[in-house]
Amino acid sequence: MEKAREFQKSIYFCFIDYAKAFDCVDHKKLWKILKEMGIPDHLICLLRNLYAGQEATVRTGHGTTDWLQIGKGVCQGCILSPCLFNLYAEYIMRNTGLEETQAGIKIAGRNINNLRYADDTTLMAESEEELKSLLMKVKVESEKVGLKLNIQKTKIMASSPITSWEIDGETVETVSDFIFLGCKITTDGDCSHEIKRCLLLGRKVMTNLDSIFKSRDITLPTNVRLVKAMVFPVVMYGCESWTVKKAERRRIHAFELWCWRRLFRVPWTARRSNQSILKEISPGISLEGMMLKLKLQYFGHLMRRVESLEKTLMLGGIGGKRRRGRQRMRWLDGITDSMDVSVSEL
């Protein structure tokens, strides 16, 4: 979205929600799909034995029902379940023909039209017609293997005006922001909304821990470690992808000072400087420093990968022309500023 905004390109998203996705995986179709995907026979046999003979009964106020054979759904809590569903979803996408279609976002010669993580699927296109065509293809192929779209929870988001759609008599809602994989995505691609949301969540966690911080049985170093272990990770979730501007840096710094003053139960009106509190706590690396460390680690991880999708998205060009005037800060600008190098030197 950052590149699309920079080069004045329209971009359209469809966040697909499957109705009871993990519970609707048909076992017989799953074994067939695994076979077609090239999974070795002995592994398929092991999985069949794992799922064979599963039964369930329903307990009511009048007793229990007869035992029912279970022929759908992957095991809840099993580490194999997301992998099995990924193969199930991959089969759907291959049959849809998304790799062959020209619909999608073109970056550095690659056509990107879908992103998937377990049962969270996102379709992308450069026009409303392309996106609707992709969605209908995925819907048809999904229903062939027993997965149905939950139209009420499926959302559309676009950087340009878009009309409402109707599928099977239900309207697909158009939104200006969406929580995807725990992070807030907005149509303008601005990270400030997500940063504010994470800081607010951090304040709630800090407030909920008041009873622990007020305990006289817990030492100050332990309380500091609690803040770093239970509060800061909530704020830093997904910070590797943030484009942090000066205003957001001030908010992050103010939040950290608020945490330490609350730990000491020192209000803002008290005549005690922030420096004296930091000197007494000795927190080490600041919250902003922790975020920068994670961001640089992620950047290094991407640069070491060869021909990865993430690296293509980071360094590839999207086409189009920049608008006149000063450009908005980009994610790579934060990296180059912190390392004091140019993009060509990376």
mmCIF file of C-alpha atoms in Angstrom:
data_model
loop_
_atom_site.group_PDB
_atom_site.id
_atom_site.type_symbol
_atom_site.label_atom_id
_atom_site.label_comp_id
_atom_site.label_asym_id
_atom_site.label_seq_id
_atom_site.Cartn_x
_atom_site.Cartn_y
_atom_site.Cartn_z
ATOM 1 C CA MET A 1 0.000 0.000 0.000
ATOM 2 C CA GLU A 2 2.915 2.307 0.703
ATOM 3 C CA LYS A 3 4.308 1.843 -2.815
ATOM 4 C CA ALA A 4 0.863 2.198 -4.393
ATOM 5 C CA ARG A 5 0.304 5.477 -2.553
ATOM 6 C CA GLU A 6 3.764 6.744 -3.529
ATOM 7 C CA PHE A 7 3.256 6.055 -7.245
ATOM 8 C CA GLN A 8 -0.458 6.999 -7.303
ATOM 9 C CA LYS A 9 -1.692 3.498 -8.103
ATOM 10 C CA SER A 10 -5.101 2.229 -7.041
ATOM 11 C CA ILE A 11 -5.124 -0.974 -5.023
ATOM 12 C CA TYR A 12 -8.080 -3.146 -4.007
ATOM 13 C CA PHE A 13 -8.209 -5.758 -1.225
ATOM 14 C CA CYS A 14 -10.707 -8.456 -0.341
ATOM 15 C CA PHE A 15 -10.281 -10.053 3.090
ATOM 16 C CA ILE A 16 -11.945 -13.459 2.812
ATOM 17 C CA ASP A 17 -13.513 -15.139 5.825
ATOM 18 C CA TYR A 18 -14.416 -18.819 5.577
ATOM 19 C CA ALA A 19 -17.351 -20.087 7.631
ATOM 20 C CA LYS A 20 -15.909 -22.580 10.167
ATOM 21 C CA ALA A 21 -12.898 -23.163 7.933
ATOM 22 C CA PHE A 22 -11.008 -25.748 10.009
ATOM 23 C CA ASP A 23 -14.221 -27.648 10.815
ATOM 24 C CA CYS A 24 -15.257 -28.022 7.159
ATOM 25 C CA VAL A 25 -12.195 -29.829 5.810
ATOM 26 C CA ASP A 26 -13.539 -33.050 4.287
ATOM 27 C CA HIS A 27 -11.271 -35.986 5.168
ATOM 28 C CA LYS A 28 -11.799 -37.937 1.932
ATOM 29 C CA LYS A 29 -11.143 -34.858 -0.186
ATOM 30 C CA LEU A 30 -8.132 -34.011 1.975
ATOM 31 C CA TRP A 31 -6.429 -37.368 1.295
ATOM 32 C CA LYS A 32 -7.076 -36.932 -2.423
ATOM 33 C CA ILE A 33 -5.664 -33.404 -2.368
ATOM 34 C CA LEU A 34 -2.543 -34.513 -0.478
ATOM 35 C CA LYS A 35 -2.001 -37.194 -3.116
ATOM 36 C CA GLU A 36 -2.318 -34.673 -5.951
ATOM 37 C CA MET A 37 0.003 -32.248 -4.144
ATOM 38 C CA GLY A 38 2.762 -34.872 -4.157
ATOM 39 C CA ILE A 39 2.746 -35.865 -0.480
ATOM 40 C CA PRO A 40 4.357 -39.342 -0.071
ATOM 41 C CA ASP A 41 1.923 -42.249 0.361
ATOM 42 C CA HIS A 42 3.373 -43.364 3.701
ATOM 43 C CA LEU A 43 2.736 -39.907 5.222
ATOM 44 C CA ILE A 44 -0.828 -39.865 3.885
ATOM 45 C CA CYS A 45 -1.323 -43.328 5.405
ATOM 46 C CA LEU A 46 -0.121 -42.058 8.790
ATOM 47 C CA LEU A 47 -2.550 -39.137 8.617
ATOM 48 C CA ARG A 48 -5.428 -41.413 7.607
ATOM 49 C CA ASN A 49 -4.698 -43.638 10.608
ATOM 50 C CA LEU A 50 -4.583 -40.566 12.862
ATOM 51 C CA TYR A 51 -8.058 -39.487 11.730
ATOM 52 C CA ALA A 52 -9.579 -42.971 11.360
ATOM 53 C CA GLY A 53 -12.352 -44.073 13.708
ATOM 54 C CA GLN A 54 -13.086 -40.658 15.212
ATOM 55 C CA GLU A 55 -16.465 -40.518 16.938
ATOM 56 C CA ALA A 56 -18.428 -37.977 18.937
ATOM 57 C CA THR A 57 -21.568 -37.836 21.036
ATOM 58 C CA VAL A 58 -23.689 -34.909 22.190
ATOM 59 C CA ARG A 59 -24.589 -34.622 25.852
ATOM 60 C CA THR A 60 -28.006 -33.072 26.540
ATOM 61 C CA GLY A 61 -30.202 -32.593 29.576
ATOM 62 C CA HIS A 62 -31.906 -35.880 28.717
ATOM 63 C CA GLY A 63 -28.735 -37.935 28.299
ATOM 64 C CA THR A 64 -26.376 -38.517 25.383
ATOM 65 C CA THR A 65 -27.044 -39.159 21.706
ATOM 66 C CA ASP A 66 -25.816 -42.091 19.650
ATOM 67 C CA TRP A 67 -22.173 -42.011 18.614
ATOM 68 C CA LEU A 68 -21.544 -40.106 15.364
ATOM 69 C CA GLN A 69 -18.769 -40.743 12.860
ATOM 70 C CA ILE A 70 -16.604 -37.658 12.244
ATOM 71 C CA GLY A 71 -15.725 -37.167 8.589
ATOM 72 C CA LYS A 72 -14.917 -33.450 8.575
ATOM 73 C CA GLY A 73 -12.610 -31.082 10.382
ATOM 74 C CA VAL A 74 -8.957 -31.101 11.366
ATOM 75 C CA CYS A 75 -7.912 -31.744 14.970
ATOM 76 C CA GLN A 76 -8.142 -28.682 17.201
ATOM 77 C CA GLY A 77 -4.807 -27.743 18.769
ATOM 78 C CA CYS A 78 -2.798 -30.131 16.587
ATOM 79 C CA ILE A 79 0.324 -28.542 15.071
ATOM 80 C CA LEU A 80 -0.390 -30.395 11.818
ATOM 81 C CA SER A 81 -3.805 -28.781 11.354
ATOM 82 C CA PRO A 82 -2.623 -25.409 9.960
ATOM 83 C CA CYS A 83 -0.281 -27.237 7.556
ATOM 84 C CA LEU A 84 -3.084 -29.501 6.341
ATOM 85 C CA PHE A 85 -5.365 -26.520 5.842
ATOM 86 C CA ASN A 86 -2.592 -24.670 3.981
ATOM 87 C CA LEU A 87 -2.374 -27.559 1.500
ATOM 88 C CA TYR A 88 -6.171 -27.541 1.234
ATOM 89 C CA ALA A 89 -6.136 -23.799 0.470
ATOM 90 C CA GLU A 90 -3.201 -24.159 -1.933
ATOM 91 C CA TYR A 91 -5.194 -26.718 -3.907
ATOM 92 C CA ILE A 92 -8.069 -24.230 -4.156
ATOM 93 C CA MET A 93 -5.786 -21.449 -5.386
ATOM 94 C CA ARG A 94 -4.122 -23.673 -7.976
ATOM 95 C CA ASN A 95 -7.475 -24.778 -9.353
ATOM 96 C CA THR A 96 -8.610 -21.154 -9.406
ATOM 97 C CA GLY A 97 -5.717 -20.378 -11.741
ATOM 98 C CA LEU A 98 -4.516 -17.322 -9.840
ATOM 99 C CA GLU A 99 -0.919 -17.930 -10.912
ATOM 100 C CA GLU A 100 -1.846 -17.814 -14.609
ATOM 101 C CA THR A 101 -4.236 -14.867 -14.429
ATOM 102 C CA GLN A 102 -3.021 -11.352 -15.175
ATOM 103 C CA ALA A 103 -5.129 -9.871 -12.383
ATOM 104 C CA GLY A 104 -3.172 -8.649 -9.388
ATOM 105 C CA ILE A 105 -0.508 -6.152 -8.350
ATOM 106 C CA LYS A 106 2.606 -6.137 -10.523
ATOM 107 C CA ILE A 107 5.853 -5.518 -8.637
ATOM 108 C CA ALA A 108 9.284 -6.091 -10.196
ATOM 109 C CA GLY A 109 7.870 -8.403 -12.841
ATOM 110 C CA ARG A 110 5.913 -10.512 -10.349
ATOM 111 C CA ASN A 111 2.139 -10.668 -10.294
ATOM 112 C CA ILE A 112 0.851 -10.801 -6.708
ATOM 113 C CA ASN A 113 -2.872 -11.394 -6.265
ATOM 114 C CA ASN A 114 -3.227 -13.330 -3.004
ATOM 115 C CA LEU A 115 -1.672 -13.538 0.447
ATOM 116 C CA ARG A 116 -2.528 -16.405 2.795
ATOM 117 C CA TYR A 117 -1.847 -17.351 6.393
ATOM 118 C CA ALA A 118 -3.756 -20.464 7.539
ATOM 119 C CA ASP A 119 -7.452 -19.631 6.983
ATOM 120 C CA ASP A 120 -6.836 -15.882 6.518
ATOM 121 C CA THR A 121 -6.874 -15.188 2.777
ATOM 122 C CA THR A 122 -6.482 -11.795 1.107
ATOM 123 C CA LEU A 123 -7.049 -11.142 -2.591
ATOM 124 C CA MET A 124 -5.460 -8.109 -4.274
ATOM 125 C CA ALA A 125 -5.969 -6.386 -7.605
ATOM 126 C CA GLU A 126 -5.474 -3.057 -9.347
ATOM 127 C CA SER A 127 -9.129 -2.651 -10.345
ATOM 128 C CA GLU A 128 -12.545 -3.382 -8.903
ATOM 129 C CA GLU A 129 -13.478 -5.682 -11.803
ATOM 130 C CA GLU A 130 -10.315 -7.769 -11.398
ATOM 131 C CA LEU A 131 -10.896 -8.167 -7.670
ATOM 132 C CA LYS A 132 -14.500 -9.258 -8.120
ATOM 133 C CA SER A 133 -13.447 -11.782 -10.768
ATOM 134 C CA LEU A 134 -10.802 -13.225 -8.411
ATOM 135 C CA LEU A 135 -13.291 -13.458 -5.555
ATOM 136 C CA MET A 136 -15.892 -15.307 -7.627
ATOM 137 C CA LYS A 137 -13.294 -17.800 -8.878
ATOM 138 C CA VAL A 138 -12.099 -18.507 -5.331
ATOM 139 C CA LYS A 139 -15.701 -18.823 -4.121
ATOM 140 C CA VAL A 140 -16.566 -21.434 -6.779
ATOM 141 C CA GLU A 141 -13.441 -23.549 -6.205
ATOM 142 C CA SER A 142 -13.786 -23.319 -2.409
ATOM 143 C CA GLU A 143 -17.344 -24.631 -2.513
ATOM 144 C CA LYS A 144 -16.190 -27.617 -4.583
ATOM 145 C CA VAL A 145 -14.107 -28.844 -1.622
ATOM 146 C CA GLY A 146 -16.656 -27.936 1.046
ATOM 147 C CA LEU A 147 -15.516 -24.464 2.133
ATOM 148 C CA LYS A 148 -18.055 -21.641 2.090
ATOM 149 C CA LEU A 149 -17.382 -17.931 2.277
ATOM 150 C CA ASN A 150 -18.884 -16.025 5.184
ATOM 151 C CA ILE A 151 -20.086 -13.017 3.185
ATOM 152 C CA GLN A 152 -21.045 -11.062 6.315
ATOM 153 C CA LYS A 153 -17.447 -11.189 7.600
ATOM 154 C CA THR A 154 -15.754 -10.859 4.206
ATOM 155 C CA LYS A 155 -14.630 -7.237 3.730
ATOM 156 C CA ILE A 156 -13.453 -5.083 0.843
ATOM 157 C CA MET A 157 -10.974 -2.232 1.202
ATOM 158 C CA ALA A 158 -9.697 0.060 -1.544
ATOM 159 C CA SER A 159 -7.522 3.130 -1.903
ATOM 160 C CA SER A 160 -10.039 4.503 -4.435
ATOM 161 C CA PRO A 161 -13.836 4.811 -4.273
ATOM 162 C CA ILE A 162 -15.568 1.458 -4.727
ATOM 163 C CA THR A 163 -19.201 0.405 -5.095
ATOM 164 C CA SER A 164 -20.914 -2.167 -2.881
ATOM 165 C CA TRP A 165 -21.126 -5.747 -4.131
ATOM 166 C CA GLU A 166 -23.832 -8.321 -3.723
ATOM 167 C CA ILE A 167 -23.031 -12.048 -3.650
ATOM 168 C CA ASP A 168 -25.812 -14.604 -3.204
ATOM 169 C CA GLY A 169 -28.159 -11.820 -2.111
ATOM 170 C CA GLU A 170 -25.792 -10.563 0.607
ATOM 171 C CA THR A 171 -23.889 -7.282 0.516
ATOM 172 C CA VAL A 172 -20.114 -7.387 0.895
ATOM 173 C CA GLU A 173 -19.173 -4.570 3.278
ATOM 174 C CA THR A 174 -16.653 -1.943 2.200
ATOM 175 C CA VAL A 175 -14.383 -0.732 5.027
ATOM 176 C CA SER A 176 -11.739 1.963 5.441
ATOM 177 C CA ASP A 177 -9.664 -0.087 7.894
ATOM 178 C CA PHE A 178 -9.329 -3.754 8.812
ATOM 179 C CA ILE A 179 -7.603 -5.797 11.519
ATOM 180 C CA PHE A 180 -5.563 -8.401 9.610
ATOM 181 C CA LEU A 181 -3.392 -10.869 11.565
ATOM 182 C CA GLY A 182 -3.642 -8.623 14.614
ATOM 183 C CA CYS A 183 -2.582 -5.411 12.842
ATOM 184 C CA LYS A 184 -4.729 -2.513 11.682
ATOM 185 C CA ILE A 185 -4.520 -1.777 7.957
ATOM 186 C CA THR A 186 -5.996 1.454 6.587
ATOM 187 C CA THR A 187 -6.772 2.641 3.069
ATOM 188 C CA ASP A 188 -4.166 5.411 3.225
ATOM 189 C CA GLY A 189 -1.407 2.999 4.281
ATOM 190 C CA ASP A 190 -0.515 5.192 7.263
ATOM 191 C CA CYS A 191 0.967 3.341 10.255
ATOM 192 C CA SER A 192 0.034 6.070 12.750
ATOM 193 C CA HIS A 193 -3.414 4.524 13.314
ATOM 194 C CA GLU A 194 -1.875 1.149 14.177
ATOM 195 C CA ILE A 195 0.743 2.723 16.457
ATOM 196 C CA LYS A 196 -1.933 4.645 18.381
ATOM 197 C CA ARG A 197 -3.977 1.456 18.735
ATOM 198 C CA CYS A 198 -1.013 -0.516 20.083
ATOM 199 C CA LEU A 199 -0.129 2.234 22.557
ATOM 200 C CA LEU A 200 -3.725 2.219 23.791
ATOM 201 C CA LEU A 201 -3.601 -1.566 24.234
ATOM 202 C CA GLY A 202 -0.350 -1.159 26.157
ATOM 203 C CA ARG A 203 -1.985 1.360 28.492
ATOM 204 C CA LYS A 204 -4.798 -1.094 29.201
ATOM 205 C CA VAL A 205 -2.338 -3.865 30.063
ATOM 206 C CA MET A 206 -0.340 -1.503 32.286
ATOM 207 C CA THR A 207 -3.510 -0.455 34.112
ATOM 208 C CA ASN A 208 -4.564 -4.078 34.638
ATOM 209 C CA LEU A 209 -1.215 -4.799 36.323
ATOM 210 C CA ASP A 210 -1.659 -2.038 38.924
ATOM 211 C CA SER A 211 -2.453 -4.498 41.710
ATOM 212 C CA ILE A 212 0.863 -6.276 41.097
ATOM 213 C CA PHE A 213 2.906 -3.085 40.915
ATOM 214 C CA LYS A 214 1.415 -1.867 44.205
ATOM 215 C CA SER A 215 2.504 -5.003 46.039
ATOM 216 C CA ARG A 216 5.307 -4.357 48.520
ATOM 217 C CA ASP A 217 6.504 -7.952 48.156
ATOM 218 C CA ILE A 218 7.768 -7.372 44.610
ATOM 219 C CA THR A 219 11.040 -5.520 44.128
ATOM 220 C CA LEU A 220 11.572 -2.670 41.676
ATOM 221 C CA PRO A 221 13.851 -4.669 39.305
ATOM 222 C CA THR A 222 11.185 -7.383 39.123
ATOM 223 C CA ASN A 223 8.486 -4.826 38.303
ATOM 224 C CA VAL A 224 10.689 -3.377 35.550
ATOM 225 C CA ARG A 225 11.123 -6.859 34.092
ATOM 226 C CA LEU A 226 7.347 -7.383 34.269
ATOM 227 C CA VAL A 227 6.756 -4.206 32.256
ATOM 228 C CA LYS A 228 9.271 -5.317 29.637
ATOM 229 C CA ALA A 229 7.828 -8.840 29.491
ATOM 230 C CA MET A 230 4.075 -8.120 29.623
ATOM 231 C CA VAL A 231 3.482 -4.537 28.467
ATOM 232 C CA PHE A 232 6.121 -3.714 25.874
ATOM 233 C CA PRO A 233 5.507 -6.850 23.714
ATOM 234 C CA VAL A 234 1.848 -5.795 23.336
ATOM 235 C CA VAL A 235 2.951 -2.404 22.026
ATOM 236 C CA MET A 236 5.700 -3.843 19.800
ATOM 237 C CA TYR A 237 3.493 -6.413 18.046
ATOM 238 C CA GLY A 238 4.116 -6.013 14.323
ATOM 239 C CA CYS A 239 6.432 -3.023 14.826
ATOM 240 C CA GLU A 240 8.864 -4.451 12.251
ATOM 241 C CA SER A 241 6.540 -3.201 9.502
ATOM 242 C CA TRP A 242 5.894 0.265 10.941
ATOM 243 C CA THR A 243 6.956 3.485 9.263
ATOM 244 C CA VAL A 244 7.673 5.569 12.358
ATOM 245 C CA LYS A 245 7.634 9.336 11.857
ATOM 246 C CA LYS A 246 8.683 12.006 14.354
ATOM 247 C CA ALA A 247 5.176 12.402 15.785
ATOM 248 C CA GLU A 248 4.922 8.652 16.439
ATOM 249 C CA ARG A 249 8.394 8.598 18.000
ATOM 250 C CA ARG A 250 7.260 11.261 20.473
ATOM 251 C CA ARG A 251 4.157 9.210 21.327
ATOM 252 C CA ILE A 252 6.223 6.067 21.904
ATOM 253 C CA HIS A 253 8.670 7.961 24.121
ATOM 254 C CA ALA A 254 5.802 9.543 26.088
ATOM 255 C CA PHE A 255 4.183 6.131 26.580
ATOM 256 C CA GLU A 256 7.390 4.657 27.977
ATOM 257 C CA LEU A 257 7.785 7.532 30.428
ATOM 258 C CA TRP A 258 4.129 7.140 31.419
ATOM 259 C CA CYS A 259 4.790 3.474 32.234
ATOM 260 C CA TRP A 260 7.781 4.242 34.443
ATOM 261 C CA ARG A 261 6.019 7.103 36.254
ATOM 262 C CA ARG A 262 2.992 4.871 36.842
ATOM 263 C CA LEU A 263 5.314 2.187 38.187
ATOM 264 C CA PHE A 264 6.619 4.728 40.726
ATOM 265 C CA ARG A 265 3.108 6.163 41.198
ATOM 266 C CA VAL A 266 4.445 9.608 40.310
ATOM 267 C CA PRO A 267 1.811 11.769 38.523
ATOM 268 C CA TRP A 268 2.705 14.237 35.780
ATOM 269 C CA THR A 269 1.889 17.097 38.149
ATOM 270 C CA ALA A 270 4.582 15.988 40.605
ATOM 271 C CA ARG A 271 7.776 18.015 40.457
ATOM 272 C CA ARG A 272 10.038 15.145 39.538
ATOM 273 C CA SER A 273 11.892 14.993 36.265
ATOM 274 C CA ASN A 274 11.738 12.084 33.863
ATOM 275 C CA GLN A 275 15.522 11.856 33.911
ATOM 276 C CA SER A 276 15.586 11.196 37.657
ATOM 277 C CA ILE A 277 13.068 8.366 37.243
ATOM 278 C CA LEU A 278 15.020 6.820 34.358
ATOM 279 C CA LYS A 279 18.217 7.074 36.372
ATOM 280 C CA GLU A 280 16.643 5.221 39.303
ATOM 281 C CA ILE A 281 15.071 2.502 37.140
ATOM 282 C CA SER A 282 18.013 2.060 34.730
ATOM 283 C CA PRO A 283 15.808 0.399 32.088
ATOM 284 C CA GLY A 284 18.661 -0.048 29.621
ATOM 285 C CA ILE A 285 17.547 0.080 25.988
ATOM 286 C CA SER A 286 14.486 2.268 25.421
ATOM 287 C CA LEU A 287 11.190 1.073 23.959
ATOM 288 C CA GLU A 288 11.945 2.867 20.701
ATOM 289 C CA GLY A 289 15.379 1.231 20.676
ATOM 290 C CA MET A 290 13.793 -2.207 21.084
ATOM 291 C CA MET A 291 11.512 -1.501 18.137
ATOM 292 C CA LEU A 292 14.417 -0.344 15.978
ATOM 293 C CA LYS A 293 16.399 -3.465 16.886
ATOM 294 C CA LEU A 294 13.518 -5.726 15.803
ATOM 295 C CA LYS A 295 13.074 -3.706 12.617
ATOM 296 C CA LEU A 296 16.754 -3.976 11.668
ATOM 297 C CA GLN A 297 16.776 -7.703 12.441
ATOM 298 C CA TYR A 298 13.784 -8.177 10.153
ATOM 299 C CA PHE A 299 15.426 -6.079 7.439
ATOM 300 C CA GLY A 300 18.600 -8.170 7.644
ATOM 301 C CA HIS A 301 16.522 -11.345 7.467
ATOM 302 C CA LEU A 302 14.840 -10.107 4.267
ATOM 303 C CA MET A 303 18.100 -9.019 2.641
ATOM 304 C CA ARG A 304 19.692 -12.426 3.238
ATOM 305 C CA ARG A 305 16.824 -14.234 1.516
ATOM 306 C CA VAL A 306 17.139 -14.923 -2.199
ATOM 307 C CA GLU A 307 14.203 -14.171 -4.521
ATOM 308 C CA SER A 308 11.700 -14.109 -1.662
ATOM 309 C CA LEU A 309 8.291 -12.466 -1.966
ATOM 310 C CA GLU A 310 9.024 -10.149 0.956
ATOM 311 C CA LYS A 311 12.297 -8.952 -0.589
ATOM 312 C CA THR A 312 10.553 -8.334 -3.916
ATOM 313 C CA LEU A 313 7.866 -6.253 -2.191
ATOM 314 C CA MET A 314 10.503 -4.281 -0.297
ATOM 315 C CA LEU A 315 12.895 -3.451 -3.152
ATOM 316 C CA GLY A 316 10.778 -3.888 -6.303
ATOM 317 C CA GLY A 317 9.168 -1.132 -8.331
ATOM 318 C CA ILE A 318 5.427 -0.888 -8.895
ATOM 319 C CA GLY A 319 5.303 1.487 -11.872
ATOM 320 C CA GLY A 320 3.538 4.812 -12.116
ATOM 321 C CA LYS A 321 4.598 8.370 -11.296
ATOM 322 C CA ARG A 322 5.169 10.101 -7.992
ATOM 323 C CA ARG A 323 3.102 13.169 -7.197
ATOM 324 C CA ARG A 324 4.804 16.546 -7.151
ATOM 325 C CA GLY A 325 6.203 17.932 -3.936
ATOM 326 C CA ARG A 326 7.718 16.334 -0.886
ATOM 327 C CA GLN A 327 7.093 12.595 -0.624
ATOM 328 C CA ARG A 328 5.788 10.871 2.490
ATOM 329 C CA MET A 329 8.245 8.895 4.575
ATOM 330 C CA ARG A 330 8.639 5.256 3.507
ATOM 331 C CA TRP A 331 9.551 2.137 5.476
ATOM 332 C CA LEU A 332 12.975 1.961 3.800
ATOM 333 C CA ASP A 333 13.623 5.602 4.721
ATOM 334 C CA GLY A 334 13.474 4.632 8.383
ATOM 335 C CA ILE A 335 16.044 1.888 7.762
ATOM 336 C CA THR A 336 18.445 4.101 5.821
ATOM 337 C CA ASP A 337 18.141 6.963 8.331
ATOM 338 C CA SER A 338 18.927 4.687 11.275
ATOM 339 C CA MET A 339 21.925 3.136 9.459
ATOM 340 C CA ASP A 340 23.054 6.419 7.856
ATOM 341 C CA VAL A 341 23.346 4.835 4.401
ATOM 342 C CA SER A 342 21.490 5.130 1.100
ATOM 343 C CA VAL A 343 19.307 2.457 -0.489
ATOM 344 C CA SER A 344 21.933 1.774 -3.169
ATOM 345 C CA GLU A 345 24.525 1.036 -0.459
ATOM 346 C CA LEU A 346 22.393 -1.597 1.267
#
